[in-house]
Short mmCIF file of C-alpha atoms in Angstrom, two decimals:
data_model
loop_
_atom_site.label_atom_id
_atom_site.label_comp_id
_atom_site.label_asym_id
_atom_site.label_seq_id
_atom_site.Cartn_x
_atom_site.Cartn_y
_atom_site.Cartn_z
CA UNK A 263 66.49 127.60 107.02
CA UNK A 264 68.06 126.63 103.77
CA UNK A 265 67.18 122.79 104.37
CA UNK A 266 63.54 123.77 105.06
CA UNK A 267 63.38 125.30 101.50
CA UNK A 268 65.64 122.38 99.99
CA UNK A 269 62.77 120.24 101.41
CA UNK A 270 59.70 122.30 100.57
CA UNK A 271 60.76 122.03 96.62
CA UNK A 272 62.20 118.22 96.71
CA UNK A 273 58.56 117.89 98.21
CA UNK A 274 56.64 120.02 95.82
CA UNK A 275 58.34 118.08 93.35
CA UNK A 276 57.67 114.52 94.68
CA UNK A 277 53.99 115.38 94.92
CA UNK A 278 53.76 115.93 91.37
CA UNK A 279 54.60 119.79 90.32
CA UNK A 280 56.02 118.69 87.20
CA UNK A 281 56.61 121.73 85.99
CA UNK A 282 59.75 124.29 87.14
CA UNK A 283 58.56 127.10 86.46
CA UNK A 284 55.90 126.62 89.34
CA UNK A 285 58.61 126.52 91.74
CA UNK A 286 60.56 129.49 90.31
CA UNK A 287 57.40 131.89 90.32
CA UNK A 288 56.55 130.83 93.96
CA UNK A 289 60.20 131.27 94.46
CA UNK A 290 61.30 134.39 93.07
CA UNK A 291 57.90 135.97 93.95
CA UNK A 292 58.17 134.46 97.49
CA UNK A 293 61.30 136.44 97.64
CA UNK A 294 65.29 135.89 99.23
CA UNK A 295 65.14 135.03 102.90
CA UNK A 296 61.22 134.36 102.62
CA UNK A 297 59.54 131.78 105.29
CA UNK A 298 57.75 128.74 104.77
CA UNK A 299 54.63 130.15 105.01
CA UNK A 300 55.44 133.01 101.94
CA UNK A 301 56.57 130.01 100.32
CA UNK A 302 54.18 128.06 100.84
CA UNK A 303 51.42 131.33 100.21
CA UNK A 304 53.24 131.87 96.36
CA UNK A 305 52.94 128.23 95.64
CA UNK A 306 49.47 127.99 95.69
CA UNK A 307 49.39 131.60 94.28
CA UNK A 308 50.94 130.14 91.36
CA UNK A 309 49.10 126.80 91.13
CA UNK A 310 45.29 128.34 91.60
CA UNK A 311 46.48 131.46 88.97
CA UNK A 312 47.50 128.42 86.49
CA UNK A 313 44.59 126.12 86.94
CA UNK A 314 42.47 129.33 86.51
CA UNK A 315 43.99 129.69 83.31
CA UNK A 316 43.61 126.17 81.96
CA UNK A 317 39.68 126.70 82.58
CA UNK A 318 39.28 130.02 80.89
CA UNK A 319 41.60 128.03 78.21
CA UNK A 320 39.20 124.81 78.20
CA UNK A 321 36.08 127.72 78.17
CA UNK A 322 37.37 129.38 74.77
CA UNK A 323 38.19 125.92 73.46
CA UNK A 324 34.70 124.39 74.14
CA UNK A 325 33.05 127.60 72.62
CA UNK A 326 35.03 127.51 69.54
CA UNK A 327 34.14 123.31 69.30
CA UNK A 328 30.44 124.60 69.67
CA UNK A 329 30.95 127.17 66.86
CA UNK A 330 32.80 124.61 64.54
CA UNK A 331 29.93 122.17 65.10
CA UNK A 332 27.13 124.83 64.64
CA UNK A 333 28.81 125.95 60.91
CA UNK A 334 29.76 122.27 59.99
CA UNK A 335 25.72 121.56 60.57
CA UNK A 336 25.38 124.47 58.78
CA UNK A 337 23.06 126.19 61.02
CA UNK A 338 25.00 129.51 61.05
CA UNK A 339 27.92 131.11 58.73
CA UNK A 340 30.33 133.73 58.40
CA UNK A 341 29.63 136.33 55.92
CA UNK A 342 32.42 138.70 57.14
CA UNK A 343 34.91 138.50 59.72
CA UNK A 344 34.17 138.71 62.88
CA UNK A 345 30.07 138.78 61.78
CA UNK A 346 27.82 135.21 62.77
CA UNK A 347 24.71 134.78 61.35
CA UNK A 348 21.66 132.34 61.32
CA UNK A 349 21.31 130.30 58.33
CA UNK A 350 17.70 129.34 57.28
CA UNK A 351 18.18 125.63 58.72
CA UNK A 352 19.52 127.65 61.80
CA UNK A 353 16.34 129.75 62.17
CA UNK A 354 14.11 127.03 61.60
CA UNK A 355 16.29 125.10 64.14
CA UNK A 356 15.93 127.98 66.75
CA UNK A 357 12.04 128.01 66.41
CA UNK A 358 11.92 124.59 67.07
CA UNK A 359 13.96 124.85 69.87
CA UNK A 360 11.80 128.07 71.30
CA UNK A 361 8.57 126.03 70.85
CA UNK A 362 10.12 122.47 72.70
CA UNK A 363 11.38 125.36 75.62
CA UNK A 364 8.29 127.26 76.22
CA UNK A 365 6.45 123.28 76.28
CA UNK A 366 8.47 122.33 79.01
CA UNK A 367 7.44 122.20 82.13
CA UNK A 368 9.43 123.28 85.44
CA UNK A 369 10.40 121.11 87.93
CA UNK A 370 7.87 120.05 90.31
CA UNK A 371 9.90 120.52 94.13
CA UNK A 372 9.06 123.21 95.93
CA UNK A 373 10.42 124.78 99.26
CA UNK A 374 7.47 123.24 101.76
CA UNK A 375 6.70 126.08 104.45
CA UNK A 376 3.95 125.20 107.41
CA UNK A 377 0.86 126.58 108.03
CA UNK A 378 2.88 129.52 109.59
CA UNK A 379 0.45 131.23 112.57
CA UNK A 380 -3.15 128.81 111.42
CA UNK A 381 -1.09 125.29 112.04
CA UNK A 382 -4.82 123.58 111.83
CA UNK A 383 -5.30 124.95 108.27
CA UNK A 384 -6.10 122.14 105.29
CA UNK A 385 -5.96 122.94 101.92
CA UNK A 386 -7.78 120.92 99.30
CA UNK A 387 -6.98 120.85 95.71
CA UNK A 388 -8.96 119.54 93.04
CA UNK A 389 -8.14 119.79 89.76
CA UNK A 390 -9.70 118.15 86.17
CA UNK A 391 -6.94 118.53 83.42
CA UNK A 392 -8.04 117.67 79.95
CA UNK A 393 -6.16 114.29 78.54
CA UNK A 394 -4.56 116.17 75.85
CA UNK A 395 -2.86 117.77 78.35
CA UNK A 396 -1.55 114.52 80.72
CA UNK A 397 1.81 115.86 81.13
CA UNK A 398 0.76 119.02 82.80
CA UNK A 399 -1.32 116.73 85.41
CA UNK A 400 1.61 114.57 85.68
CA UNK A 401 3.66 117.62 86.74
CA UNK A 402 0.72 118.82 89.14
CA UNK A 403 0.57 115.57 91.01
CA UNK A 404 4.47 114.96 91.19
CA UNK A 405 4.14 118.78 92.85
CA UNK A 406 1.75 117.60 95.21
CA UNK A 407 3.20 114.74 96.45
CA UNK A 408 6.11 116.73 97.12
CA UNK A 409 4.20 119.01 98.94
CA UNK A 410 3.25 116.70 101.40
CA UNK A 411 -0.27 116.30 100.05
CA UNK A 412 -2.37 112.77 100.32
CA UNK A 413 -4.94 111.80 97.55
CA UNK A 414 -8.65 111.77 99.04
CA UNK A 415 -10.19 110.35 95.81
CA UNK A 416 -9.12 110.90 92.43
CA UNK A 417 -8.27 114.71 91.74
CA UNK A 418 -8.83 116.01 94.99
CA UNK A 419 -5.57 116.05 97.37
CA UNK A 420 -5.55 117.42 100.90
CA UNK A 421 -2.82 118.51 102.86
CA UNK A 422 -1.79 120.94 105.88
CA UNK A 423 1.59 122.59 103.33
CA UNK A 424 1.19 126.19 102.58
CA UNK A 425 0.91 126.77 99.03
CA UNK A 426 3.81 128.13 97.47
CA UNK A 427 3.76 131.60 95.52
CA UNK A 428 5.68 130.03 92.92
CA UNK A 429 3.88 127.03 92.51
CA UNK A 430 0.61 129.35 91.93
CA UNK A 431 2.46 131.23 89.37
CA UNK A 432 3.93 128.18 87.38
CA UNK A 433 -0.01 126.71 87.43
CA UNK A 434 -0.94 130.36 85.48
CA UNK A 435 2.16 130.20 83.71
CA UNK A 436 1.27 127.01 82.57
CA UNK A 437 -2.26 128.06 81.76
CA UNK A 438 -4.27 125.23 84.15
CA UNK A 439 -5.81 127.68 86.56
CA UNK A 440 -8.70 127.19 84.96
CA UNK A 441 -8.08 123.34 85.54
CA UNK A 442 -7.55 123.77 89.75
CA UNK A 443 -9.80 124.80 92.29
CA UNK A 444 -7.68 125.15 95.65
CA UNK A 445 -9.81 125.49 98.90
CA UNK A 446 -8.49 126.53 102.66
CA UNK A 447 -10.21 125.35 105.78
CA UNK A 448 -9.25 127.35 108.52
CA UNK A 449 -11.72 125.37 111.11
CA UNK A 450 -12.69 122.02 110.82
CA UNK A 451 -15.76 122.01 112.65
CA UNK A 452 -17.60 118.57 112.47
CA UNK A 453 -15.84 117.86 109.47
CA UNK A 454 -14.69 114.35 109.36
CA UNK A 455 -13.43 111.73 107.32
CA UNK A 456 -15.64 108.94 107.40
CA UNK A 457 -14.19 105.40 106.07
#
């Protein structure tokens, strides 16, 4: 028993736990006359609680980098302890950060879902987005495509994928329902695609 401890710590030790006190947590918290496994179990007790620490320590010391950086740019400053506040570059900063956020535009995947109990349901989209606005129809395509829809002719895709909810609510987020027309067939009839 003693030579399976002797041989637990020469290993721990080998295998790079540089530092003691590891091993005297793991083995004082392990207790006298404790097996392998408790060994083993207060070990990595001690290792995860000390890695935990290191990345709550690299957390605070990241913020505090960020907060250096943001007062050496001088967008904020401290008027009294403990108290942070904006500087005028810092507000104007923050505006034009707001502005370049609420431009952006989400990304275009979607979860694709069948035509749940209609499987011979086509949807058609067509959609004219104003040229001062080619991003957004960038987006809208790139959305399509992943949606498993095929371009019939230019702005008009078809394509058997059930319309997301969200992808309906990012269009009126955006503001381009106005742009897209989205059709259903449910029966095909005679319709055909001639070429």
């Amino acid at each position: 028993m003693k030579e399976e401890k002797t041989l637990k710590i020469l290993e721990l030790i080998k295998d790079g736990i540089e530092t003691a006190s590891v091993l005297i947590e793991a083995f004082l918290s392990a207790g006298y006359g404790a097996s392998m496994r408790d060994m083993d179990r207060a070990v990595d007790k001690a290792l995860s609680r000390r890695a935990r620490e290191s990345q709550e320590r690299e957390e605070r010391q990241r913020f505090y980098n960020l907060v250096y950086r943001l007062k050496r740019d001088s967008l904020i400053e401290n008027k009294h302890p403990g108290e942070i506040k904006l500087t005028t570059k810092g507000e104007g900063l923050l505006v034009k950060l707001r502005l370049k956020s609420k431009n952006s535009l989400p990304p275009p995947k979607y979860k694709k879902e069948s035509g749940g109990k209609n499987e011979n349901r086509v949807t058609v989209v067509a959609f004219d987005v104003p040229e001062k606005e080619r991003q957004k129809r960038h987006w809208l395509v790139s959305a399509l495509k992943n949606l498993d829809f095929n371009l019939v002719q230019k702005s008009v895709w078809i394509g058997k994928t059930k319309i997301p909810k969200e992808f309906l609510k990012n269009l009126n987020d955006l503001g381009m329902v106005s742009y897209v027309e989205i059709f259903e067939i449910t029966k095909t009839g005679s319709l055909k695609q001639i070429s």
